[in-house]
Short mmCIF file of C-alpha atoms in Angstrom, two decimals:
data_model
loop_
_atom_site.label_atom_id
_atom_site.label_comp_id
_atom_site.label_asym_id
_atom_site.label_seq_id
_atom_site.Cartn_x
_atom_site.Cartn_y
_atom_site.Cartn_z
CA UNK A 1 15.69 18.35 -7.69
CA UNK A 2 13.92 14.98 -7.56
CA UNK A 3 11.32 14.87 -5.32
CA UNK A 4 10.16 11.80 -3.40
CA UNK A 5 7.20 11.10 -2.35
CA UNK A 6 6.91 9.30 1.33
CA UNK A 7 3.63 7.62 2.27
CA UNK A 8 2.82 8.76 6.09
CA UNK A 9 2.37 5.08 6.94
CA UNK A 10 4.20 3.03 9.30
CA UNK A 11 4.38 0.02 6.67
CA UNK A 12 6.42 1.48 4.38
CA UNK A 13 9.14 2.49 7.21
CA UNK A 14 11.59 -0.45 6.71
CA UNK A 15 11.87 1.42 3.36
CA UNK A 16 12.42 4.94 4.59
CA UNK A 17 13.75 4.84 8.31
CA UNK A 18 17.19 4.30 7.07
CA UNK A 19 17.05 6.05 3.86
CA UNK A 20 19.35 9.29 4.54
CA UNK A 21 18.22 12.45 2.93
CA UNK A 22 20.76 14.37 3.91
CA UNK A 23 23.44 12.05 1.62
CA UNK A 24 21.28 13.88 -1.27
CA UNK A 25 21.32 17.28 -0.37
CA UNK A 26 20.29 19.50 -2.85
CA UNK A 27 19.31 16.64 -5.25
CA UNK A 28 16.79 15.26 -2.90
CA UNK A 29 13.64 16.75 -1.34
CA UNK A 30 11.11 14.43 0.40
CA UNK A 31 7.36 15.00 0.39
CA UNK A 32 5.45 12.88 3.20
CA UNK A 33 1.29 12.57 2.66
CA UNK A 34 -0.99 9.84 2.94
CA UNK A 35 -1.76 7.53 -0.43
CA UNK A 36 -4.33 9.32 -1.77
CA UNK A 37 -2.65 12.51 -2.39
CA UNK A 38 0.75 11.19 -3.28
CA UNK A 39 -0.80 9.20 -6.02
CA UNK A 40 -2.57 12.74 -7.26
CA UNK A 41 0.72 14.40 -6.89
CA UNK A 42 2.40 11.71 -9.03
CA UNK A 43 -0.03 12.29 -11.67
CA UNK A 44 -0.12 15.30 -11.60
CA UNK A 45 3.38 16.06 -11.77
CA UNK A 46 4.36 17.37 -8.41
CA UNK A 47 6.17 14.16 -6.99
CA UNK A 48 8.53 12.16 -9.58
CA UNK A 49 9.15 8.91 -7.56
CA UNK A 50 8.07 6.95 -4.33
CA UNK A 51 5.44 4.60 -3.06
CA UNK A 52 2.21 4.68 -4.56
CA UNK A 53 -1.19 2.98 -4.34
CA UNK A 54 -0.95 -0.28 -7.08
CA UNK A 55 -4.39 0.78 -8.15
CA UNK A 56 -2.55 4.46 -9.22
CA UNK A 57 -0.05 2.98 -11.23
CA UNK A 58 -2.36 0.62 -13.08
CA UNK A 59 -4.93 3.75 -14.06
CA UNK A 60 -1.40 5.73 -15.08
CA UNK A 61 1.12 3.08 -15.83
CA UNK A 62 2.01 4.41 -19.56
CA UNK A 63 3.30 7.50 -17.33
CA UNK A 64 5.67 5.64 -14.89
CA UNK A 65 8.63 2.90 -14.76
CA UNK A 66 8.36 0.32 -11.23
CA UNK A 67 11.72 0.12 -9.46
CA UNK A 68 12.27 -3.40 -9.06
CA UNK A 69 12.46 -5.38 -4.98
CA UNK A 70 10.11 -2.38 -3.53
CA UNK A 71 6.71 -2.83 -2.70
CA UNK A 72 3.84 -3.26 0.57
CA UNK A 73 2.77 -6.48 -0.27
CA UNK A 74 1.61 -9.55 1.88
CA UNK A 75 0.89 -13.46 2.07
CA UNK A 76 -2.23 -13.49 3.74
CA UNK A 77 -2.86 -11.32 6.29
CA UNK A 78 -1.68 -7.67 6.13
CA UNK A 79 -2.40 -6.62 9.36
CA UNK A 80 -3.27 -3.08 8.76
CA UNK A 81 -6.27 -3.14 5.99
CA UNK A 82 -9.21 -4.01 7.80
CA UNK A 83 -13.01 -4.20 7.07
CA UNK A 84 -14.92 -3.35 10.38
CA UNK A 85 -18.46 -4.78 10.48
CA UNK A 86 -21.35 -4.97 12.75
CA UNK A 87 -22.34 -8.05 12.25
CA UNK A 88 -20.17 -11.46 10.38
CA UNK A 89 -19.95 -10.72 6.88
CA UNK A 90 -21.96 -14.34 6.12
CA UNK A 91 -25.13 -12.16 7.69
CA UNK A 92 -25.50 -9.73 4.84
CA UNK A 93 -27.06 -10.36 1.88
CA UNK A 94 -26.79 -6.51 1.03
CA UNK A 95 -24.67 -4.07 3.14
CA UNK A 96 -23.91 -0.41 3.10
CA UNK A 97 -20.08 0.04 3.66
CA UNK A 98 -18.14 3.09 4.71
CA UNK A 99 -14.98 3.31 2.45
CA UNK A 100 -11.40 5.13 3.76
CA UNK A 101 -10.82 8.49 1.63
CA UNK A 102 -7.21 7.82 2.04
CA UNK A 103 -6.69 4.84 -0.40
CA UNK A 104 -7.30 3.29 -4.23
CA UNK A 105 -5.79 0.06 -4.24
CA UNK A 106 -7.93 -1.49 -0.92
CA UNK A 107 -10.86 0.20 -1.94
CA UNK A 108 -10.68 -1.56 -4.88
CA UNK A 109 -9.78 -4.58 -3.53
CA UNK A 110 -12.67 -4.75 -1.05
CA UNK A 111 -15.46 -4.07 -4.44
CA UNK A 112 -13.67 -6.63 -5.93
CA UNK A 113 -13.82 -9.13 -2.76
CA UNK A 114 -17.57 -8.12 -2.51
CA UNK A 115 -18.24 -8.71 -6.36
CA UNK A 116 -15.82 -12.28 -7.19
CA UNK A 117 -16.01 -13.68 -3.74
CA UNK A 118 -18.38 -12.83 -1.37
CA UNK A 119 -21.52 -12.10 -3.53
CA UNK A 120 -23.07 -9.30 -1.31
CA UNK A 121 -24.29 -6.36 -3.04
CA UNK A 122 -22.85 -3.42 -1.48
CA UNK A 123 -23.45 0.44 -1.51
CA UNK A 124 -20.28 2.42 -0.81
CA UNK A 125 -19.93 6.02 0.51
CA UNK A 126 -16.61 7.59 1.14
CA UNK A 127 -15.63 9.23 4.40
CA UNK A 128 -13.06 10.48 6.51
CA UNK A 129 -11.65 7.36 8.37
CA UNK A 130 -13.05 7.62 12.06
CA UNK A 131 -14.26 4.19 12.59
CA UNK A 132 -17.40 5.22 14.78
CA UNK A 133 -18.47 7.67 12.58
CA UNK A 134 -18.26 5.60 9.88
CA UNK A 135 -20.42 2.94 11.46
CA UNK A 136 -23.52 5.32 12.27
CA UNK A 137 -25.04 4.62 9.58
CA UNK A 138 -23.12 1.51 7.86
CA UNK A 139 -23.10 -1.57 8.07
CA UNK A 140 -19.10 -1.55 7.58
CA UNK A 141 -16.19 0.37 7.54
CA UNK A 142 -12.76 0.00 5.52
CA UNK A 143 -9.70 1.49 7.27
CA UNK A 144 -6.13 1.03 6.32
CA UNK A 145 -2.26 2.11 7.42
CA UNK A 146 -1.94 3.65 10.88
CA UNK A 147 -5.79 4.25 11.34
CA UNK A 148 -6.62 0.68 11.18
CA UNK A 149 -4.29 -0.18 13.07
CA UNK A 150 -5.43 1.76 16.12
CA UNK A 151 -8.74 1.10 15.69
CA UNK A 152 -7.81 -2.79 15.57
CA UNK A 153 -5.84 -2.43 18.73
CA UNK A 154 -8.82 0.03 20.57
CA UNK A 155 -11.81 -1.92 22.58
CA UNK A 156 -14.42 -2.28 20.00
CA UNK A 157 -17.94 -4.72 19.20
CA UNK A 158 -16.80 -5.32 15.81
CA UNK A 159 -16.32 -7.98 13.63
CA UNK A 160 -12.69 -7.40 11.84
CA UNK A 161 -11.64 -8.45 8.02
CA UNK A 162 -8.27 -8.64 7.02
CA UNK A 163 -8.13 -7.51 3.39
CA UNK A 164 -4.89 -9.18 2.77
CA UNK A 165 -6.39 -12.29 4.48
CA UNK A 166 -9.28 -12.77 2.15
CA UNK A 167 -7.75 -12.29 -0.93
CA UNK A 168 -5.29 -15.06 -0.21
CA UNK A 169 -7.89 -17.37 1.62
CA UNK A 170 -10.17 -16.47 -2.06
CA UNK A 171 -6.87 -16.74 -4.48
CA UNK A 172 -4.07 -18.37 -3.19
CA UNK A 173 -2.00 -15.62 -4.11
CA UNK A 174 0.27 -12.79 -2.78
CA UNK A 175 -1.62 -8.65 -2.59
CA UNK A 176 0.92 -6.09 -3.77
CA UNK A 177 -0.83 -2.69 -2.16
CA UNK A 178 1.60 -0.35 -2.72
CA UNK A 179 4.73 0.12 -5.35
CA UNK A 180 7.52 2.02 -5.85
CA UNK A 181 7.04 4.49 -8.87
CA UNK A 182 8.87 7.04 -10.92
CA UNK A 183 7.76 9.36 -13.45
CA UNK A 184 9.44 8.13 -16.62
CA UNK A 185 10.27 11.49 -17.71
CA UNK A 186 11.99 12.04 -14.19
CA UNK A 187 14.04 9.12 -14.62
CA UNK A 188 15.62 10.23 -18.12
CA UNK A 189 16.01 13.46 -16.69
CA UNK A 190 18.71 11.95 -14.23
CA UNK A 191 19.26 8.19 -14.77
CA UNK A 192 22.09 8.15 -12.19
CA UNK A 193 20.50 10.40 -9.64
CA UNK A 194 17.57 7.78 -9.52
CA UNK A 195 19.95 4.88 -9.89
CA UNK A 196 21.70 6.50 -6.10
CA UNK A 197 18.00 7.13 -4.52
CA UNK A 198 17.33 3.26 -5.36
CA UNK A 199 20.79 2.14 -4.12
CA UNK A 200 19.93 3.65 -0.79
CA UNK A 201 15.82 2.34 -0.55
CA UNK A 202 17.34 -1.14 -1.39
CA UNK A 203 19.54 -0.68 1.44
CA UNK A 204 17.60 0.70 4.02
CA UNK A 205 15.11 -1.84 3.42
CA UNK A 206 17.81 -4.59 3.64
CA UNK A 207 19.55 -2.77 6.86
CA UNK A 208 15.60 -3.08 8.42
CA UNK A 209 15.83 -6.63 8.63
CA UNK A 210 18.99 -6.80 10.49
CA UNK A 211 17.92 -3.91 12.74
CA UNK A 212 14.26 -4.19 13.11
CA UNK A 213 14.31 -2.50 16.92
CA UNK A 214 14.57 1.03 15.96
CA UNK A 215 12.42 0.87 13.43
CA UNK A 216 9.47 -0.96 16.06
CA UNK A 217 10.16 2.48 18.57
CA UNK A 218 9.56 5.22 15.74
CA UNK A 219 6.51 2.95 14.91
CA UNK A 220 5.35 3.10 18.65
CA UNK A 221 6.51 6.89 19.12
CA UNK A 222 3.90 7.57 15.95
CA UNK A 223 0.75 5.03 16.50
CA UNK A 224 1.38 3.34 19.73
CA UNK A 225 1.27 -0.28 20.46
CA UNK A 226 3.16 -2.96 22.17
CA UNK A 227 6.48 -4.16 20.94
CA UNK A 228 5.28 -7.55 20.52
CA UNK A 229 2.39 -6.38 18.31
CA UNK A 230 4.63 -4.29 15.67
CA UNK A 231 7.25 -7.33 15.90
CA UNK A 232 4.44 -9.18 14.86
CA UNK A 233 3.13 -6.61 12.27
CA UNK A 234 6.39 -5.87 10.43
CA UNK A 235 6.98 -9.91 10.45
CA UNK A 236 3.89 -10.56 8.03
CA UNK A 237 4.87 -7.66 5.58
CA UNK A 238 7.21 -7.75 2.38
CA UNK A 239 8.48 -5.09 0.75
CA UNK A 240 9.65 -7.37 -2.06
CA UNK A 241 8.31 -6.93 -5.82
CA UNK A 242 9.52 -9.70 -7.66
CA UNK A 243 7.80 -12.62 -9.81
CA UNK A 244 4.96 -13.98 -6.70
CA UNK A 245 4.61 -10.16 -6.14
CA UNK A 246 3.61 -9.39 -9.69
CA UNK A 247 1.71 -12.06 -10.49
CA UNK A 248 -0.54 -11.60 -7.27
CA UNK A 249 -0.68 -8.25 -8.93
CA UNK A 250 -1.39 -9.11 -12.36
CA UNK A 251 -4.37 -11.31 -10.99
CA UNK A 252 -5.70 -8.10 -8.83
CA UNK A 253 -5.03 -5.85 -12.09
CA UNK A 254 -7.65 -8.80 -14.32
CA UNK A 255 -10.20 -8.55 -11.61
CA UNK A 256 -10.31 -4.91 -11.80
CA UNK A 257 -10.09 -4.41 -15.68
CA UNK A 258 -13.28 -7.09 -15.13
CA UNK A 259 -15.08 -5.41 -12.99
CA UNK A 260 -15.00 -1.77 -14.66
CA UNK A 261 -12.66 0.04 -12.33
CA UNK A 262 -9.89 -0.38 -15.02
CA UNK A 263 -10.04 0.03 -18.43
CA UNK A 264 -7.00 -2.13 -19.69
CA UNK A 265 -4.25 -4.67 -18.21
CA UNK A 266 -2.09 -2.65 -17.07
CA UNK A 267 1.43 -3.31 -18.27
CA UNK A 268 4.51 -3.90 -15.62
CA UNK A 269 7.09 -1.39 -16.85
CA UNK A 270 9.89 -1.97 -14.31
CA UNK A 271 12.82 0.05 -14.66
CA UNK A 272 15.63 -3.62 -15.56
CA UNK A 273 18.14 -2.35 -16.41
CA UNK A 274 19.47 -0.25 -12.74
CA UNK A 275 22.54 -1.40 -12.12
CA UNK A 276 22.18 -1.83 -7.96
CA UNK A 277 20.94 -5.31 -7.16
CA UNK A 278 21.17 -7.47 -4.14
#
């Protein structure tokens, strides 16, 4: 049984909405949980494939293969990874920021951000992501997926960062924030169970762009929002991982190895040699 992990986030729906589990049954089961705890259950052993946080394959990329054309990635702005502050971020000299416990990769890219780019010194504490709880006693708060997204669209004082935005405006370059994974051992387990599973991601994700309306309902249904706004949203994501997607990586990977969080460049071990291309 090959067990997939599903990130509970609207942005990786184009991916998933027309994915059919049922074509797999009894080869198939999916898992759904929120970054943070997919990632530990790909380490750990207790998911074999599916999206997880780019900063979670870098610290365990000797462990898994990257299916190629699958990612969350952006040109500028993301529009769901957001730094809330009380004040513009030019004001501080020295902030204390409230970090998401739900992510790696934007946490990471936000201490990076702070350390290359804006040159604030910044004290982090991790919390649950409830934006005005976060803000009692912090200067900032970083929320991502579905919960920044509400709070973005919600009546609020704050001054709003787009992650995605600043590390473009900063390098020029595209922000990979989430890839598709599997567990190498999984994949020689059952080559041509995982060579099906990809067939059908590549294809949902490909069906997405022709029928986008679906998709924008079970996006409402879950988080709310006007159609306009998740026309807008799903517009300025890709869920591509090819050579601008890894090199925007590779640059993200050399920051972190830089600043301590990794220990090593990571090596891109995509799985070449699957047979189902566009």
């Amino acid at each position: 049984m090959l067990r997939i992990g599903k990130i509970d986030y609207t942005n990786t729906l184009p991916v998933f909405h027309y994915f059919h589990v049922e074509d797999f049954a009894g080869e198939v089961t999916m898992i759904p949980q929120v970054p943070a705890v997919l990632n530990r259950a790909m380490r750990e052993g207790k998911v074999d494939l599916g999206p997880i946080s780019s900063f979670a394959y870098g610290e365990n990329y000797g462990k898994y293969l990257l299916l190629p054309d699958l990612s969350v990635s952006a040109l500028g702005p993301v529009g769901s990874i957001f730094l809330f502050t009380k004040a513009p971020l030019e004001s501080y000299g020295r902030m204390r920021v409230a970090l998401t416990s739900t992510s790696a990769t934007s946490v990471n890219l936000l201490k990076i951000l702070f350390h290359f780019f804006l040159r604030t010194e910044v004290e982090y504490e991790t919390m649950e992501p409830e934006l005005e709880e976060m803000l009692v006693d912090h200067d900032g708060a970083l929320l991502i997926g579905d919960d920044a997204l509400r709070a973005g669209w919600g009546s609020h004082p704050y001054q709003v960062y787009d992650l995605g935005d600043l590390w473009h405006r900063f390098t020029g370059k595209w922000m990979t924030f989430a890839v598709w994974a599997v567990r190498e051992e999984a994949y020689l387990e059952n080559p041509s169970l995982l060579e099906r599973v990809y067939g059908a991601f590549l294809a949902s994700k490909e069906r997405s762009r022709r029928e986008i309306d679906p998709i924008i309902r079970t996006a409402q249904e879950r988080a709310g929002g006007s159609e306009e706004a998740w026309r807008r949203y799903f517009a300025g994501l890709s869920h591509e991982l090819e050579a601008p997607q890894l090199d925007g990586l590779s640059t993200y990977y050399d920051f972190a190895v830089q600043l301590g969080l990794l220990p090593v460049q990571p090596e891109m071990r995509l799985v070449s040699h699957l047979s189902y291309h566009r």
